[in-house]
PDB file of C-alpha atoms in Angstrom:
ATOM      1  CA  UNK A   1       0.000   0.000   0.000  1.00 87.00           C
ATOM      2  CA  UNK A   2       1.416   3.364  -1.023  1.00 91.00           C
ATOM      3  CA  UNK A   3       0.380   6.256   1.255  1.00 92.00           C
ATOM      4  CA  UNK A   4       1.247   9.909   0.630  1.00 94.00           C
ATOM      5  CA  UNK A   5       0.256  12.386   3.333  1.00 93.00           C
ATOM      6  CA  UNK A   6       0.238  16.059   2.385  1.00 93.00           C
ATOM      7  CA  UNK A   7      -0.427  18.569   5.137  1.00 91.00           C
ATOM      8  CA  UNK A   8      -2.499  21.515   3.982  1.00 88.00           C
ATOM      9  CA  UNK A   9      -3.335  24.633   5.960  1.00 87.00           C
ATOM     10  CA  UNK A  10      -5.345  24.617   9.186  1.00 88.00           C
ATOM     11  CA  UNK A  11      -4.424  21.048  10.197  1.00 89.00           C
ATOM     12  CA  UNK A  12      -6.062  19.510   7.155  1.00 92.00           C
ATOM     13  CA  UNK A  13      -4.401  16.480   5.593  1.00 93.00           C
ATOM     14  CA  UNK A  14      -4.874  15.265   2.050  1.00 94.00           C
ATOM     15  CA  UNK A  15      -3.948  11.577   1.981  1.00 94.00           C
ATOM     16  CA  UNK A  16      -3.486   9.787  -1.336  1.00 95.00           C
ATOM     17  CA  UNK A  17      -3.570   6.002  -1.076  1.00 93.00           C
ATOM     18  CA  UNK A  18      -2.781   3.480  -3.804  1.00 93.00           C
ATOM     19  CA  UNK A  19      -3.709  -0.103  -2.990  1.00 91.00           C
ATOM     20  CA  UNK A  20      -2.366  -3.034  -5.017  1.00 92.00           C
ATOM     21  CA  UNK A  21      -4.827  -5.047  -7.082  1.00 90.00           C
ATOM     22  CA  UNK A  22      -4.271  -8.134  -4.910  1.00 92.00           C
ATOM     23  CA  UNK A  23      -5.788  -6.345  -1.876  1.00 90.00           C
ATOM     24  CA  UNK A  24      -8.651  -5.053  -4.012  1.00 89.00           C
ATOM     25  CA  UNK A  25      -9.405  -8.577  -5.226  1.00 89.00           C
ATOM     26  CA  UNK A  26      -9.362  -9.803  -1.605  1.00 90.00           C
ATOM     27  CA  UNK A  27     -11.908  -7.120  -0.676  1.00 89.00           C
ATOM     28  CA  UNK A  28     -14.206  -8.198  -3.531  1.00 88.00           C
ATOM     29  CA  UNK A  29     -13.763 -11.855  -2.569  1.00 87.00           C
ATOM     30  CA  UNK A  30     -14.653 -11.133   1.072  1.00 87.00           C
ATOM     31  CA  UNK A  31     -17.701  -9.130  -0.021  1.00 85.00           C
ATOM     32  CA  UNK A  32     -18.800 -11.973  -2.295  1.00 83.00           C
ATOM     33  CA  UNK A  33     -18.457 -14.510   0.539  1.00 84.00           C
ATOM     34  CA  UNK A  34     -20.503 -12.268   2.806  1.00 83.00           C
ATOM     35  CA  UNK A  35     -23.202 -11.840   0.157  1.00 79.00           C
ATOM     36  CA  UNK A  36     -23.214 -15.620  -0.450  1.00 76.00           C
ATOM     37  CA  UNK A  37     -24.047 -16.259   3.215  1.00 78.00           C
ATOM     38  CA  UNK A  38     -27.415 -14.568   2.831  1.00 76.00           C
ATOM     39  CA  UNK A  39     -28.088 -15.069  -0.889  1.00 73.00           C
ATOM     40  CA  UNK A  40     -31.459 -16.575  -1.755  1.00 73.00           C
ATOM     41  CA  UNK A  41     -30.990 -18.090  -5.209  1.00 76.00           C
ATOM     42  CA  UNK A  42     -33.492 -20.391  -6.870  1.00 77.00           C
ATOM     43  CA  UNK A  43     -32.339 -24.011  -6.849  1.00 77.00           C
ATOM     44  CA  UNK A  44     -30.130 -23.577  -3.760  1.00 79.00           C
ATOM     45  CA  UNK A  45     -30.842 -23.405  -0.067  1.00 77.00           C
ATOM     46  CA  UNK A  46     -30.409 -19.936   1.402  1.00 76.00           C
ATOM     47  CA  UNK A  47     -26.693 -19.240   1.882  1.00 69.00           C
ATOM     48  CA  UNK A  48     -25.584 -22.480   0.206  1.00 73.00           C
ATOM     49  CA  UNK A  49     -25.119 -21.314  -3.391  1.00 74.00           C
ATOM     50  CA  UNK A  50     -21.566 -21.433  -4.821  1.00 76.00           C
ATOM     51  CA  UNK A  51     -19.821 -18.073  -4.951  1.00 75.00           C
ATOM     52  CA  UNK A  52     -19.669 -18.087  -8.766  1.00 78.00           C
ATOM     53  CA  UNK A  53     -23.461 -18.492  -8.959  1.00 76.00           C
ATOM     54  CA  UNK A  54     -23.902 -15.755  -6.353  1.00 74.00           C
ATOM     55  CA  UNK A  55     -21.609 -13.451  -8.330  1.00 78.00           C
ATOM     56  CA  UNK A  56     -23.806 -13.885 -11.427  1.00 77.00           C
ATOM     57  CA  UNK A  57     -26.988 -13.162  -9.477  1.00 77.00           C
ATOM     58  CA  UNK A  58     -25.925 -10.345  -7.163  1.00 78.00           C
ATOM     59  CA  UNK A  59     -26.056  -6.759  -8.336  1.00 80.00           C
ATOM     60  CA  UNK A  60     -22.480  -5.757  -9.244  1.00 82.00           C
ATOM     61  CA  UNK A  61     -22.964  -2.296  -7.749  1.00 87.00           C
ATOM     62  CA  UNK A  62     -24.117  -3.805  -4.446  1.00 85.00           C
ATOM     63  CA  UNK A  63     -21.066  -6.079  -4.378  1.00 84.00           C
ATOM     64  CA  UNK A  64     -18.740  -3.162  -5.164  1.00 88.00           C
ATOM     65  CA  UNK A  65     -20.355  -1.024  -2.475  1.00 89.00           C
ATOM     66  CA  UNK A  66     -20.023  -3.794   0.100  1.00 87.00           C
ATOM     67  CA  UNK A  67     -16.355  -4.334  -0.763  1.00 88.00           C
ATOM     68  CA  UNK A  68     -15.642  -0.618  -0.749  1.00 90.00           C
ATOM     69  CA  UNK A  69     -17.229  -0.006   2.660  1.00 88.00           C
ATOM     70  CA  UNK A  70     -15.092  -2.607   4.401  1.00 82.00           C
ATOM     71  CA  UNK A  71     -12.072  -1.651   2.357  1.00 84.00           C
ATOM     72  CA  UNK A  72     -12.223   2.052   3.270  1.00 90.00           C
ATOM     73  CA  UNK A  73     -12.534   1.294   6.977  1.00 90.00           C
ATOM     74  CA  UNK A  74      -9.362  -0.804   6.858  1.00 89.00           C
ATOM     75  CA  UNK A  75      -7.422   1.725   4.773  1.00 90.00           C
ATOM     76  CA  UNK A  76      -8.499   4.613   7.022  1.00 93.00           C
ATOM     77  CA  UNK A  77      -7.444   2.845  10.219  1.00 93.00           C
ATOM     78  CA  UNK A  78      -4.040   2.005   8.715  1.00 92.00           C
ATOM     79  CA  UNK A  79      -3.481   5.636   7.669  1.00 93.00           C
ATOM     80  CA  UNK A  80      -4.456   6.937  11.127  1.00 94.00           C
ATOM     81  CA  UNK A  81      -2.210   4.471  12.971  1.00 94.00           C
ATOM     82  CA  UNK A  82       0.833   4.733  10.703  1.00 92.00           C
ATOM     83  CA  UNK A  83       0.878   8.527  10.593  1.00 92.00           C
ATOM     84  CA  UNK A  84      -0.400   9.117  14.140  1.00 93.00           C
ATOM     85  CA  UNK A  85      -3.184  11.430  13.019  1.00 92.00           C
ATOM     86  CA  UNK A  86      -5.929  12.498  15.427  1.00 92.00           C
ATOM     87  CA  UNK A  87      -9.024  13.401  13.404  1.00 93.00           C
ATOM     88  CA  UNK A  88     -11.836  15.340  15.052  1.00 91.00           C
ATOM     89  CA  UNK A  89     -14.511  14.751  12.401  1.00 89.00           C
ATOM     90  CA  UNK A  90     -15.429  12.011   9.961  1.00 90.00           C
ATOM     91  CA  UNK A  91     -13.065  11.857   6.977  1.00 92.00           C
ATOM     92  CA  UNK A  92     -14.084  12.633   3.420  1.00 92.00           C
ATOM     93  CA  UNK A  93     -13.310   9.914   0.891  1.00 93.00           C
ATOM     94  CA  UNK A  94     -12.894  10.401  -2.835  1.00 94.00           C
ATOM     95  CA  UNK A  95     -12.566   7.045  -4.603  1.00 92.00           C
ATOM     96  CA  UNK A  96     -10.627   7.634  -7.802  1.00 93.00           C
ATOM     97  CA  UNK A  97     -10.456   3.979  -8.888  1.00 91.00           C
ATOM     98  CA  UNK A  98     -11.830   0.757  -7.399  1.00 89.00           C
ATOM     99  CA  UNK A  99     -12.315  -2.207  -9.731  1.00 89.00           C
ATOM    100  CA  UNK A 100     -11.491  -5.880  -9.543  1.00 87.00           C
ATOM    101  CA  UNK A 101      -8.106  -6.756 -10.975  1.00 88.00           C
ATOM    102  CA  UNK A 102      -6.809  -3.155 -10.818  1.00 92.00           C
ATOM    103  CA  UNK A 103      -5.022  -0.996  -8.292  1.00 92.00           C
ATOM    104  CA  UNK A 104      -7.326   1.177  -6.222  1.00 92.00           C
ATOM    105  CA  UNK A 105      -6.772   4.898  -5.706  1.00 94.00           C
ATOM    106  CA  UNK A 106      -8.416   6.750  -2.846  1.00 94.00           C
ATOM    107  CA  UNK A 107      -8.055  10.312  -1.594  1.00 95.00           C
ATOM    108  CA  UNK A 108      -8.911  10.967   2.053  1.00 94.00           C
ATOM    109  CA  UNK A 109      -9.347  14.384   3.659  1.00 94.00           C
ATOM    110  CA  UNK A 110      -8.583  14.260   7.392  1.00 93.00           C
ATOM    111  CA  UNK A 111      -8.985  17.205   9.734  1.00 92.00           C
ATOM    112  CA  UNK A 112      -7.280  17.495  13.086  1.00 91.00           C
ATOM    113  CA  UNK A 113      -7.974  19.901  15.949  1.00 90.00           C
ATOM    114  CA  UNK A 114      -7.483  23.547  14.949  1.00 86.00           C
ATOM    115  CA  UNK A 115      -4.178  25.133  15.833  1.00 84.00           C
ATOM    116  CA  UNK A 116      -4.392  28.000  18.295  1.00 86.00           C
ATOM    117  CA  UNK A 117      -1.559  30.514  18.583  1.00 89.00           C
ATOM    118  CA  UNK A 118      -1.852  32.739  21.626  1.00 88.00           C
ATOM    119  CA  UNK A 119      -0.242  36.091  20.982  1.00 87.00           C
ATOM    120  CA  UNK A 120       1.193  38.658  23.364  1.00 87.00           C
ATOM    121  CA  UNK A 121      -1.973  39.150  25.355  1.00 83.00           C
ATOM    122  CA  UNK A 122      -0.054  40.510  28.346  1.00 82.00           C
ATOM    123  CA  UNK A 123       0.978  43.643  26.431  1.00 83.00           C
ATOM    124  CA  UNK A 124      -2.575  44.151  25.175  1.00 81.00           C
ATOM    125  CA  UNK A 125      -3.866  43.638  28.696  1.00 78.00           C
ATOM    126  CA  UNK A 126      -1.318  46.056  30.120  1.00 76.00           C
ATOM    127  CA  UNK A 127      -2.325  48.681  27.561  1.00 77.00           C
ATOM    128  CA  UNK A 128      -5.994  48.155  28.438  1.00 73.00           C
ATOM    129  CA  UNK A 129      -5.241  48.241  32.136  1.00 67.00           C
ATOM    130  CA  UNK A 130      -3.203  51.419  31.876  1.00 63.00           C
ATOM    131  CA  UNK A 131      -6.104  53.129  30.096  1.00 65.00           C
ATOM    132  CA  UNK A 132      -8.434  52.226  32.961  1.00 60.00           C
ATOM    133  CA  UNK A 133      -5.941  52.629  35.779  1.00 52.00           C
ATOM    134  CA  UNK A 134      -2.578  51.185  36.870  1.00 47.00           C
ATOM    135  CA  UNK A 135      -3.800  47.649  37.629  1.00 57.00           C
ATOM    136  CA  UNK A 136      -1.462  45.620  35.364  1.00 64.00           C
ATOM    137  CA  UNK A 137       2.207  45.172  36.387  1.00 67.00           C
ATOM    138  CA  UNK A 138       5.158  45.254  33.961  1.00 65.00           C
ATOM    139  CA  UNK A 139       5.410  41.450  33.949  1.00 70.00           C
ATOM    140  CA  UNK A 140       1.782  41.201  32.821  1.00 64.00           C
ATOM    141  CA  UNK A 141       0.369  40.079  36.146  1.00 68.00           C
ATOM    142  CA  UNK A 142      -2.704  41.787  37.447  1.00 63.00           C
ATOM    143  CA  UNK A 143      -2.729  43.635  40.733  1.00 65.00           C
ATOM    144  CA  UNK A 144      -5.608  42.851  43.039  1.00 58.00           C
ATOM    145  CA  UNK A 145      -8.651  44.798  41.955  1.00 51.00           C
ATOM    146  CA  UNK A 146      -8.827  47.815  44.251  1.00 48.00           C
ATOM    147  CA  UNK A 147     -11.825  49.360  42.566  1.00 48.00           C
ATOM    148  CA  UNK A 148     -14.000  49.495  39.506  1.00 48.00           C
ATOM    149  CA  UNK A 149     -11.252  51.110  37.414  1.00 52.00           C
ATOM    150  CA  UNK A 150      -9.237  47.835  37.307  1.00 65.00           C
ATOM    151  CA  UNK A 151      -9.063  45.162  34.636  1.00 72.00           C
ATOM    152  CA  UNK A 152     -12.130  42.942  34.422  1.00 79.00           C
ATOM    153  CA  UNK A 153     -12.438  39.311  33.391  1.00 83.00           C
ATOM    154  CA  UNK A 154     -13.979  40.498  30.128  1.00 86.00           C
ATOM    155  CA  UNK A 155     -10.896  42.668  29.497  1.00 82.00           C
ATOM    156  CA  UNK A 156      -8.705  39.585  29.908  1.00 84.00           C
ATOM    157  CA  UNK A 157     -10.845  37.549  27.517  1.00 88.00           C
ATOM    158  CA  UNK A 158     -10.892  40.393  24.979  1.00 87.00           C
ATOM    159  CA  UNK A 159      -7.083  40.752  25.143  1.00 86.00           C
ATOM    160  CA  UNK A 160      -6.605  37.019  24.522  1.00 88.00           C
ATOM    161  CA  UNK A 161      -9.093  37.021  21.621  1.00 88.00           C
ATOM    162  CA  UNK A 162      -7.519  40.107  20.031  1.00 88.00           C
ATOM    163  CA  UNK A 163      -3.999  38.681  20.074  1.00 90.00           C
ATOM    164  CA  UNK A 164      -4.680  35.015  19.286  1.00 90.00           C
ATOM    165  CA  UNK A 165      -4.918  33.279  15.933  1.00 89.00           C
ATOM    166  CA  UNK A 166      -7.077  30.210  15.283  1.00 86.00           C
ATOM    167  CA  UNK A 167      -6.761  28.286  12.030  1.00 85.00           C
ATOM    168  CA  UNK A 168     -10.075  26.582  11.357  1.00 86.00           C
ATOM    169  CA  UNK A 169     -10.350  24.296   8.329  1.00 87.00           C
ATOM    170  CA  UNK A 170     -12.878  25.336   5.677  1.00 87.00           C
ATOM    171  CA  UNK A 171     -14.376  21.837   5.789  1.00 87.00           C
ATOM    172  CA  UNK A 172     -15.186  22.287   9.498  1.00 86.00           C
ATOM    173  CA  UNK A 173     -16.984  25.544   8.785  1.00 87.00           C
ATOM    174  CA  UNK A 174     -18.866  23.953   5.896  1.00 87.00           C
ATOM    175  CA  UNK A 175     -19.864  20.912   7.983  1.00 86.00           C
ATOM    176  CA  UNK A 176     -21.076  23.082  10.849  1.00 87.00           C
ATOM    177  CA  UNK A 177     -23.043  25.300   8.461  1.00 91.00           C
ATOM    178  CA  UNK A 178     -24.695  22.247   6.900  1.00 90.00           C
ATOM    179  CA  UNK A 179     -25.483  20.808  10.330  1.00 89.00           C
ATOM    180  CA  UNK A 180     -27.064  24.083  11.445  1.00 93.00           C
ATOM    181  CA  UNK A 181     -29.063  24.403   8.237  1.00 94.00           C
ATOM    182  CA  UNK A 182     -30.421  20.865   8.526  1.00 93.00           C
ATOM    183  CA  UNK A 183     -31.595  21.437  12.081  1.00 90.00           C
TER     184      UNK A 183
END
């Protein structure tokens, strides 16, 4: 299995996987065996028809879908374990090629937790504090609040928000928008 992991911006990973035809054939064979267990074909007891007869009578698209579902789960778990990724949402799969007797090509989009960079909030807090009164020390620590002119909790939160950067993946925003629209 050939796996190429490309890190994009905002902790998004584009993973390109090429799977040899032997593994693809195994996935189709496993799917066919599973379908044969519950196949109800005239002239055979339920689940007792030979796999070749089942293959002729089962919808090819259903067989492909069954093979692909199990196949993608296995590929995804291998990618996550080998590259120590920690996704926070369901991956997006783009199957480029998946046919019996041929190599399979799959693209997976994986998103990890957004990266948060906290800036120099102490300077921003000091500036805010000095505008309201001398309640912030040079080292950025806050003097005990001696009155209403001191720095408030909201001032601290505002200073952190103003100086911090959060890289949120576009896919996360899109997923959340879709979730909100559907509810």
